[in-house]
Amino acid sequence: MNNISRRLFFRSGAGLGVGAFLLGGFKSVRSQTGGSIPVIITDHGNETGKTAATTAFQILAKGGSALDAVEKGTNIIEVDPEDVSVGYGGLPNADGVVQLDSSIMDGKTYSAGAVACLENIKTPCSVARLVMEKTDHVLLVGQGALKFAKSFGFKEEDLMTDKSRRFWLRWRENLNKDDDWGPPDHLKKRDEKTAGLYDGIDHYTGTTNVLAVDSNGDIAGITSTSGLAWKIPGRVGDSPIIGAGLYVDNEVGAAGATGRGEDVIKSCASYFIVGQMRAGRSPQQACEDALQMIVDRYKKVNPNFFPGEKFVALNKNGEYGCSAMSGRDNPDMVVVNKSGMMIHKGSVLIK
Ligand code: ASP
């Protein structure tokens, strides 16, 4: 970044992997150039994300569509019981009910579909795809979305795992030291009354974005999440909102978001990122532009507030980028193209 008068700086992700470019100090990740297609990316840098992207890439390698590839990849992440941020095993709302949000967009046909507050279905992105392909609507919510899914043969299942229930029960016990949840007061150890809200919980938010360009140059993307843990029942985040949690433009590229959905909705972040790429910015620069835009807006309202988003983007040439607010998450993303699978370390926007 050249403008050293800016209050905030981007630096590369901690540790370097293949595809990372550390320029030194507080600097942006150098935009990667000369991408190739087909390509698939996901912000999920864990083992499941790697499996998802490499499995889905097989579809692309055989000449399959970006749309099929992103659905396949996302389904693998959605059914992972260990992942507490997406699909099955995702952390529930305040009532202990898992409500899922997901969207899909197909650049080739300029179509989109989404579901919000969907309960009891492990693979919400596949329901979103049916909304896109089998209706003239874009977004179905709650009971309507569930009824719609069941009409296509989806089976209702309990989405809570032992792990997610344990986290939720702990949250409920720690919600208020004056309520009656937890052991009887006379048996409570002192620290049980004051234990940290998220004590021991690795991830209490999270989302997956899966974006791909196929060998025809067509682009598709999905965003899928269980949303903010302990959210107010009925709350809808950015993930099922086209233009916020996801946007795809077949002439330009695709972008997806993770983080505090309220910020992403207000900033129409994914649409903004694609717009920046249309204007000539690289995917990496466009993700950073979006973070900076959000921070700049809050600066005028509350200079001490620092939001927590992570963006990923991919352009039509197969170039990719990723950037996160510090404190939010690591900026890793998985990339699979003809060169194989790599972890791209994006940049971090620090205070
Ligand atoms: N963006 C998601 C939401 O607001 C949550 C997350 O990505 O952490 O629902």
Short mmCIF file of C-alpha atoms and ligand atoms in Angstrom, two decimals:
data_model
loop_
_atom_site.label_atom_id
_atom_site.label_comp_id
_atom_site.label_asym_id
_atom_site.label_seq_id
_atom_site.Cartn_x
_atom_site.Cartn_y
_atom_site.Cartn_z
CA MET A 1 0.00 0.00 0.00
CA ASN A 2 1.49 3.31 -1.00
CA ASN A 3 -0.62 5.73 0.94
CA ILE A 4 1.10 5.70 4.32
CA SER A 5 -1.17 8.39 5.68
CA ARG A 6 -4.02 5.93 5.94
CA ARG A 7 -4.76 4.93 9.49
CA LEU A 8 -5.11 1.27 8.69
CA PHE A 9 -2.74 -1.06 6.98
CA PHE A 10 -2.87 -4.41 5.36
CA ARG A 11 -0.28 -6.99 6.14
CA SER A 12 0.18 -10.50 4.84
CA GLY A 13 -1.22 -13.45 6.72
CA ALA A 14 0.93 -14.97 9.42
CA GLY A 15 3.23 -17.62 7.98
CA LEU A 16 3.71 -18.13 4.32
CA GLY A 17 2.37 -20.90 2.17
CA VAL A 18 2.39 -21.48 -1.52
CA GLY A 19 0.78 -18.56 -3.23
CA ALA A 20 1.58 -16.04 -0.50
CA PHE A 21 3.59 -12.94 -1.23
CA LEU A 22 5.10 -11.07 1.68
CA LEU A 23 6.33 -7.67 0.71
CA GLY A 24 7.56 -6.93 4.22
CA GLY A 25 6.16 -4.85 7.05
CA PHE A 26 2.61 -3.71 6.96
CA LYS A 27 1.90 -4.23 3.35
CA SER A 28 -0.67 -5.78 1.18
CA VAL A 29 -0.33 -9.19 -0.32
CA ARG A 30 0.89 -8.71 -3.85
CA SER A 31 -1.89 -9.35 -6.33
CA GLN A 32 -1.41 -12.68 -7.91
CA THR A 33 -1.27 -12.52 -11.67
CA GLY A 34 -1.57 -15.00 -14.49
CA GLY A 35 -4.30 -17.16 -13.05
CA SER A 36 -5.58 -20.16 -14.93
CA ILE A 37 -8.94 -21.78 -15.47
CA PRO A 38 -10.60 -23.98 -14.46
CA VAL A 39 -10.19 -23.02 -10.83
CA ILE A 40 -12.09 -23.37 -7.56
CA ILE A 41 -11.53 -21.55 -4.27
CA THR A 42 -12.95 -21.70 -0.78
CA ASP A 43 -12.34 -19.54 2.26
CA HIS A 44 -12.39 -22.75 4.32
CA GLY A 45 -8.67 -23.32 4.81
CA ASN A 46 -9.11 -26.42 7.00
CA GLU A 47 -8.84 -30.08 5.97
CA THR A 48 -12.51 -30.26 5.00
CA GLY A 49 -12.07 -27.19 2.81
CA LYS A 50 -9.11 -28.81 1.08
CA THR A 51 -11.05 -32.04 0.52
CA ALA A 52 -14.05 -30.09 -0.72
CA ALA A 53 -12.08 -28.04 -3.23
CA THR A 54 -9.98 -30.91 -4.55
CA THR A 55 -13.02 -33.18 -4.91
CA ALA A 56 -15.03 -30.48 -6.66
CA PHE A 57 -12.12 -29.64 -8.92
CA GLN A 58 -12.44 -33.12 -10.45
CA ILE A 59 -15.75 -31.97 -11.91
CA LEU A 60 -14.04 -28.95 -13.47
CA ALA A 61 -11.09 -31.00 -14.72
CA LYS A 62 -13.51 -33.21 -16.64
CA GLY A 63 -15.09 -30.19 -18.31
CA GLY A 64 -18.00 -29.98 -15.87
CA SER A 65 -19.76 -26.78 -14.89
CA ALA A 66 -18.73 -24.29 -12.24
CA LEU A 67 -22.25 -24.60 -10.85
CA ASP A 68 -21.97 -28.36 -10.24
CA ALA A 69 -18.49 -27.92 -8.80
CA VAL A 70 -19.44 -25.28 -6.24
CA GLU A 71 -22.45 -27.29 -5.10
CA LYS A 72 -20.39 -30.45 -4.70
CA GLY A 73 -17.67 -28.64 -2.78
CA THR A 74 -20.09 -26.82 -0.50
CA ASN A 75 -22.05 -30.00 0.29
CA ILE A 76 -18.85 -31.59 1.61
CA ILE A 77 -18.35 -28.67 4.00
CA GLU A 78 -22.04 -28.54 4.96
CA VAL A 79 -22.21 -32.17 6.11
CA ASP A 80 -18.98 -32.06 8.13
CA PRO A 81 -20.19 -32.60 11.74
CA GLU A 82 -17.01 -31.08 13.17
CA ASP A 83 -17.55 -27.73 11.50
CA VAL A 84 -19.59 -25.56 13.83
CA SER A 85 -20.14 -22.74 11.33
CA VAL A 86 -21.90 -24.35 8.38
CA GLY A 87 -24.72 -26.85 7.83
CA TYR A 88 -24.86 -29.98 10.01
CA GLY A 89 -23.29 -29.29 13.41
CA GLY A 90 -23.49 -25.51 12.95
CA LEU A 91 -24.01 -23.53 16.14
CA PRO A 92 -27.68 -22.79 16.85
CA ASN A 93 -29.61 -19.62 17.63
CA ALA A 94 -30.46 -18.43 21.13
CA ASP A 95 -33.26 -21.01 21.38
CA GLY A 96 -30.93 -23.89 20.50
CA VAL A 97 -32.31 -24.22 16.97
CA VAL A 98 -29.96 -24.38 13.98
CA GLN A 99 -31.16 -21.99 11.28
CA LEU A 100 -29.18 -22.07 8.05
CA ASP A 101 -28.68 -19.41 5.37
CA SER A 102 -27.32 -20.06 1.88
CA SER A 103 -27.20 -18.55 -1.58
CA ILE A 104 -26.06 -19.63 -5.02
CA MET A 105 -25.47 -17.62 -8.16
CA ASP A 106 -24.87 -18.82 -11.70
CA GLY A 107 -23.06 -16.29 -13.84
CA LYS A 108 -23.78 -18.14 -17.09
CA THR A 109 -27.56 -17.81 -16.80
CA TYR A 110 -27.60 -14.70 -14.56
CA SER A 111 -29.68 -16.65 -12.04
CA ALA A 112 -29.67 -16.75 -8.28
CA GLY A 113 -31.40 -18.65 -5.48
CA ALA A 114 -31.27 -18.54 -1.70
CA VAL A 115 -32.76 -19.85 1.52
CA ALA A 116 -32.77 -18.25 4.95
CA CYS A 117 -33.62 -19.54 8.44
CA LEU A 118 -33.89 -23.04 6.99
CA GLU A 119 -34.13 -25.70 9.71
CA ASN A 120 -33.46 -29.45 9.69
CA ILE A 121 -31.87 -29.73 6.23
CA LYS A 122 -28.17 -30.53 6.12
CA THR A 123 -27.40 -29.10 2.67
CA PRO A 124 -29.06 -25.69 2.33
CA CYS A 125 -27.06 -24.75 -0.77
CA SER A 126 -28.75 -27.55 -2.71
CA VAL A 127 -32.14 -26.18 -1.68
CA ALA A 128 -30.97 -22.72 -2.80
CA ARG A 129 -30.05 -24.24 -6.15
CA LEU A 130 -33.57 -25.62 -6.52
CA VAL A 131 -35.03 -22.21 -5.69
CA MET A 132 -32.84 -20.85 -8.49
CA GLU A 133 -33.62 -23.52 -11.06
CA LYS A 134 -37.18 -24.57 -10.29
CA THR A 135 -38.89 -21.30 -9.36
CA ASP A 136 -39.09 -17.73 -10.51
CA HIS A 137 -38.14 -16.56 -7.00
CA VAL A 138 -34.76 -15.82 -5.50
CA LEU A 139 -35.22 -16.19 -1.73
CA LEU A 140 -37.35 -18.51 0.41
CA VAL A 141 -37.31 -18.34 4.21
CA GLY A 142 -38.22 -20.36 7.27
CA GLN A 143 -41.13 -22.75 7.10
CA GLY A 144 -41.71 -21.96 3.42
CA ALA A 145 -38.15 -22.91 2.60
CA LEU A 146 -38.46 -26.13 4.62
CA LYS A 147 -41.73 -27.08 2.97
CA PHE A 148 -40.17 -26.37 -0.42
CA ALA A 149 -37.14 -28.56 0.37
CA LYS A 150 -39.34 -31.43 1.56
CA SER A 151 -41.39 -31.24 -1.63
CA PHE A 152 -38.17 -32.13 -3.48
CA GLY A 153 -37.50 -35.10 -1.21
CA PHE A 154 -35.08 -33.56 1.31
CA LYS A 155 -35.31 -35.36 4.65
CA GLU A 156 -35.61 -33.48 7.92
CA GLU A 157 -32.76 -34.26 10.30
CA ASP A 158 -31.57 -32.94 13.66
CA LEU A 159 -28.72 -30.57 12.81
CA MET A 160 -27.35 -30.41 16.35
CA THR A 161 -24.35 -32.59 17.12
CA ASP A 162 -23.13 -33.44 20.61
CA LYS A 163 -20.44 -30.83 20.08
CA SER A 164 -22.72 -27.98 19.00
CA ARG A 165 -25.21 -28.79 21.77
CA ARG A 166 -22.42 -28.74 24.35
CA PHE A 167 -21.33 -25.28 23.14
CA TRP A 168 -24.88 -23.98 23.19
CA LEU A 169 -25.58 -25.34 26.68
CA ARG A 170 -22.41 -23.70 27.94
CA TRP A 171 -23.43 -20.42 26.33
CA ARG A 172 -26.84 -20.66 28.00
CA GLU A 173 -25.28 -21.36 31.39
CA ASN A 174 -22.97 -18.37 31.06
CA LEU A 175 -25.48 -15.99 29.59
CA ASN A 176 -26.39 -14.39 32.87
CA LYS A 177 -24.87 -15.16 36.23
CA ASP A 178 -28.19 -14.40 37.90
CA ASP A 179 -30.36 -16.84 35.99
CA ASP A 180 -31.13 -20.42 37.01
CA TRP A 181 -29.25 -22.37 34.38
CA GLY A 182 -26.30 -24.51 35.48
CA PRO A 183 -25.67 -26.40 38.71
CA PRO A 184 -27.55 -25.27 41.86
CA ASP A 185 -25.97 -22.15 43.33
CA HIS A 186 -24.75 -23.95 46.45
CA LEU A 187 -22.83 -26.42 44.28
CA LYS A 188 -21.45 -23.89 41.81
CA LYS A 189 -17.74 -23.30 41.88
CA ARG A 190 -16.90 -19.60 42.04
CA ASP A 191 -15.56 -19.41 38.50
CA GLU A 192 -18.59 -21.13 37.01
CA LYS A 193 -20.59 -18.00 37.65
CA THR A 194 -18.19 -15.77 35.82
CA ALA A 195 -16.76 -18.04 33.13
CA GLY A 196 -16.21 -16.37 29.76
CA LEU A 197 -19.09 -16.55 27.38
CA TYR A 198 -17.28 -18.39 24.63
CA ASP A 199 -14.75 -20.12 26.82
CA GLY A 200 -13.24 -23.03 24.93
CA ILE A 201 -15.24 -22.49 21.77
CA ASP A 202 -12.92 -22.17 18.83
CA HIS A 203 -15.35 -20.75 16.34
CA TYR A 204 -18.58 -19.11 17.19
CA THR A 205 -19.12 -17.67 13.74
CA GLY A 206 -18.09 -18.72 10.30
CA THR A 207 -19.34 -19.27 6.80
CA THR A 208 -18.13 -20.95 3.68
CA ASN A 209 -17.72 -19.32 0.29
CA VAL A 210 -17.00 -21.58 -2.68
CA LEU A 211 -16.34 -19.87 -6.03
CA ALA A 212 -15.31 -21.40 -9.36
CA VAL A 213 -14.58 -20.67 -13.00
CA ASP A 214 -15.00 -23.63 -15.34
CA SER A 215 -13.12 -24.34 -18.55
CA ASN A 216 -15.78 -22.54 -20.60
CA GLY A 217 -15.09 -19.42 -18.56
CA ASP A 218 -18.43 -19.59 -16.80
CA ILE A 219 -18.49 -18.55 -13.14
CA ALA A 220 -20.59 -19.71 -10.19
CA GLY A 221 -20.53 -19.25 -6.45
CA ILE A 222 -22.13 -20.36 -3.19
CA THR A 223 -22.18 -18.98 0.32
CA SER A 224 -23.47 -21.21 3.12
CA THR A 225 -23.60 -20.73 6.90
CA SER A 226 -25.31 -21.43 10.19
CA GLY A 227 -24.88 -17.70 10.80
CA LEU A 228 -23.93 -15.97 13.98
CA ALA A 229 -24.02 -18.33 16.93
CA TRP A 230 -26.76 -17.57 19.46
CA LYS A 231 -28.46 -15.14 17.08
CA ILE A 232 -31.99 -13.95 17.76
CA PRO A 233 -34.35 -16.53 16.24
CA GLY A 234 -35.39 -15.40 12.78
CA ARG A 235 -32.28 -13.30 12.18
CA VAL A 236 -31.05 -13.44 8.59
CA GLY A 237 -27.42 -12.66 7.85
CA ASP A 238 -25.65 -11.64 4.68
CA SER A 239 -25.09 -15.13 3.31
CA PRO A 240 -28.45 -15.54 1.54
CA ILE A 241 -28.53 -11.93 0.36
CA ILE A 242 -27.37 -11.66 -3.24
CA GLY A 243 -24.91 -8.79 -3.51
CA ALA A 244 -24.01 -9.00 0.19
CA GLY A 245 -22.72 -12.49 1.05
CA LEU A 246 -22.26 -13.49 -2.60
CA TYR A 247 -22.15 -12.02 -6.07
CA VAL A 248 -21.23 -13.42 -9.46
CA ASP A 249 -20.87 -11.60 -12.78
CA ASN A 250 -19.95 -13.85 -15.67
CA GLU A 251 -18.03 -11.06 -17.41
CA VAL A 252 -15.96 -10.20 -14.37
CA GLY A 253 -15.73 -12.68 -11.50
CA ALA A 254 -17.21 -13.62 -8.15
CA ALA A 255 -16.92 -12.60 -4.52
CA GLY A 256 -18.06 -14.01 -1.18
CA ALA A 257 -18.11 -12.81 2.40
CA THR A 258 -17.69 -14.10 5.93
CA GLY A 259 -18.05 -12.12 9.13
CA ARG A 260 -20.56 -9.84 10.79
CA GLY A 261 -23.38 -10.13 8.30
CA GLU A 262 -24.89 -6.82 9.32
CA ASP A 263 -21.81 -4.99 7.99
CA VAL A 264 -21.79 -7.01 4.82
CA ILE A 265 -25.45 -6.33 4.11
CA LYS A 266 -25.12 -2.58 4.66
CA SER A 267 -22.08 -2.36 2.40
CA CYS A 268 -23.37 -4.71 -0.34
CA ALA A 269 -19.82 -5.99 -0.06
CA SER A 270 -19.75 -8.79 -2.64
CA TYR A 271 -21.38 -6.59 -5.26
CA PHE A 272 -18.88 -3.87 -4.40
CA ILE A 273 -15.93 -6.25 -4.80
CA VAL A 274 -17.13 -7.44 -8.20
CA GLY A 275 -17.63 -3.80 -9.19
CA GLN A 276 -14.06 -3.01 -8.18
CA MET A 277 -12.81 -5.91 -10.31
CA ARG A 278 -14.89 -4.64 -13.22
CA ALA A 279 -13.13 -1.31 -12.79
CA GLY A 280 -9.76 -3.03 -13.13
CA ARG A 281 -8.81 -3.91 -9.57
CA SER A 282 -7.33 -7.37 -8.95
CA PRO A 283 -9.33 -9.77 -6.75
CA GLN A 284 -6.84 -9.15 -3.93
CA GLN A 285 -7.12 -5.37 -4.22
CA ALA A 286 -10.89 -5.53 -4.53
CA CYS A 287 -11.21 -7.52 -1.26
CA GLU A 288 -9.01 -4.98 0.50
CA ASP A 289 -11.00 -2.10 -0.97
CA ALA A 290 -14.17 -3.56 0.54
CA LEU A 291 -12.67 -3.90 4.01
CA GLN A 292 -11.32 -0.37 3.85
CA MET A 293 -14.69 0.93 2.70
CA ILE A 294 -16.45 -0.62 5.71
CA VAL A 295 -13.87 0.64 8.18
CA ASP A 296 -13.97 4.14 6.68
CA ARG A 297 -17.73 4.30 7.19
CA TYR A 298 -17.56 3.24 10.83
CA LYS A 299 -14.70 5.65 11.42
CA LYS A 300 -17.13 8.52 11.08
CA VAL A 301 -19.56 6.98 13.57
CA ASN A 302 -17.37 5.28 16.15
CA PRO A 303 -13.60 5.33 15.58
CA ASN A 304 -13.14 2.61 18.20
CA PHE A 305 -15.36 0.11 16.46
CA PHE A 306 -13.48 -2.36 14.30
CA PRO A 307 -15.66 -4.84 12.46
CA GLY A 308 -14.69 -8.39 11.54
CA GLU A 309 -15.06 -9.48 7.96
CA LYS A 310 -13.21 -11.73 5.52
CA PHE A 311 -13.65 -11.55 1.78
CA VAL A 312 -12.59 -13.86 -1.05
CA ALA A 313 -12.74 -13.13 -4.77
CA LEU A 314 -11.95 -14.72 -8.08
CA ASN A 315 -11.84 -13.16 -11.52
CA LYS A 316 -12.60 -14.51 -14.96
CA ASN A 317 -8.91 -15.24 -15.64
CA GLY A 318 -8.69 -17.41 -12.54
CA GLU A 319 -6.82 -14.87 -10.41
CA TYR A 320 -7.86 -14.86 -6.77
CA GLY A 321 -7.58 -12.82 -3.60
CA CYS A 322 -8.48 -12.83 0.07
CA SER A 323 -8.41 -10.32 2.89
CA ALA A 324 -9.64 -10.25 6.49
CA MET A 325 -10.02 -7.75 9.30
CA SER A 326 -7.58 -8.46 12.11
CA GLY A 327 -9.17 -10.35 14.95
CA ARG A 328 -11.77 -11.86 12.69
CA ASP A 329 -10.11 -14.91 11.27
CA ASN A 330 -7.05 -16.03 9.44
CA PRO A 331 -6.99 -14.92 5.82
CA ASP A 332 -6.34 -18.38 4.41
CA MET A 333 -8.10 -19.69 1.39
CA VAL A 334 -7.81 -22.93 -0.55
CA VAL A 335 -7.17 -22.69 -4.29
CA VAL A 336 -7.24 -25.62 -6.69
CA ASN A 337 -6.30 -25.26 -10.34
CA LYS A 338 -4.22 -27.21 -12.84
CA SER A 339 -1.12 -26.59 -10.69
CA GLY A 340 -2.72 -28.47 -7.82
CA MET A 341 -4.01 -27.42 -4.41
CA MET A 342 -2.47 -24.52 -2.52
CA ILE A 343 -3.20 -22.38 0.50
CA HIS A 344 -3.25 -18.71 -0.40
CA LYS A 345 -2.45 -16.49 2.55
CA GLY A 346 -4.39 -13.30 2.08
CA SER A 347 -3.85 -9.96 3.77
CA VAL A 348 -5.06 -8.71 7.12
CA LEU A 349 -6.36 -5.23 7.75
CA ILE A 350 -4.95 -4.12 11.09
CA LYS A 351 -5.85 -1.17 13.28
N1 ASP B 1 -21.70 -13.86 7.85
C1 ASP B 1 -22.35 -14.78 8.72
C2 ASP B 1 -23.61 -14.15 9.23
O1 ASP B 1 -23.61 -12.97 9.54
C3 ASP B 1 -21.56 -15.21 9.91
C4 ASP B 1 -20.09 -15.44 9.71
O2 ASP B 1 -19.63 -15.49 8.59
O3 ASP B 1 -19.38 -15.57 10.69
O4 ASP B 1 -24.58 -14.84 9.35
#
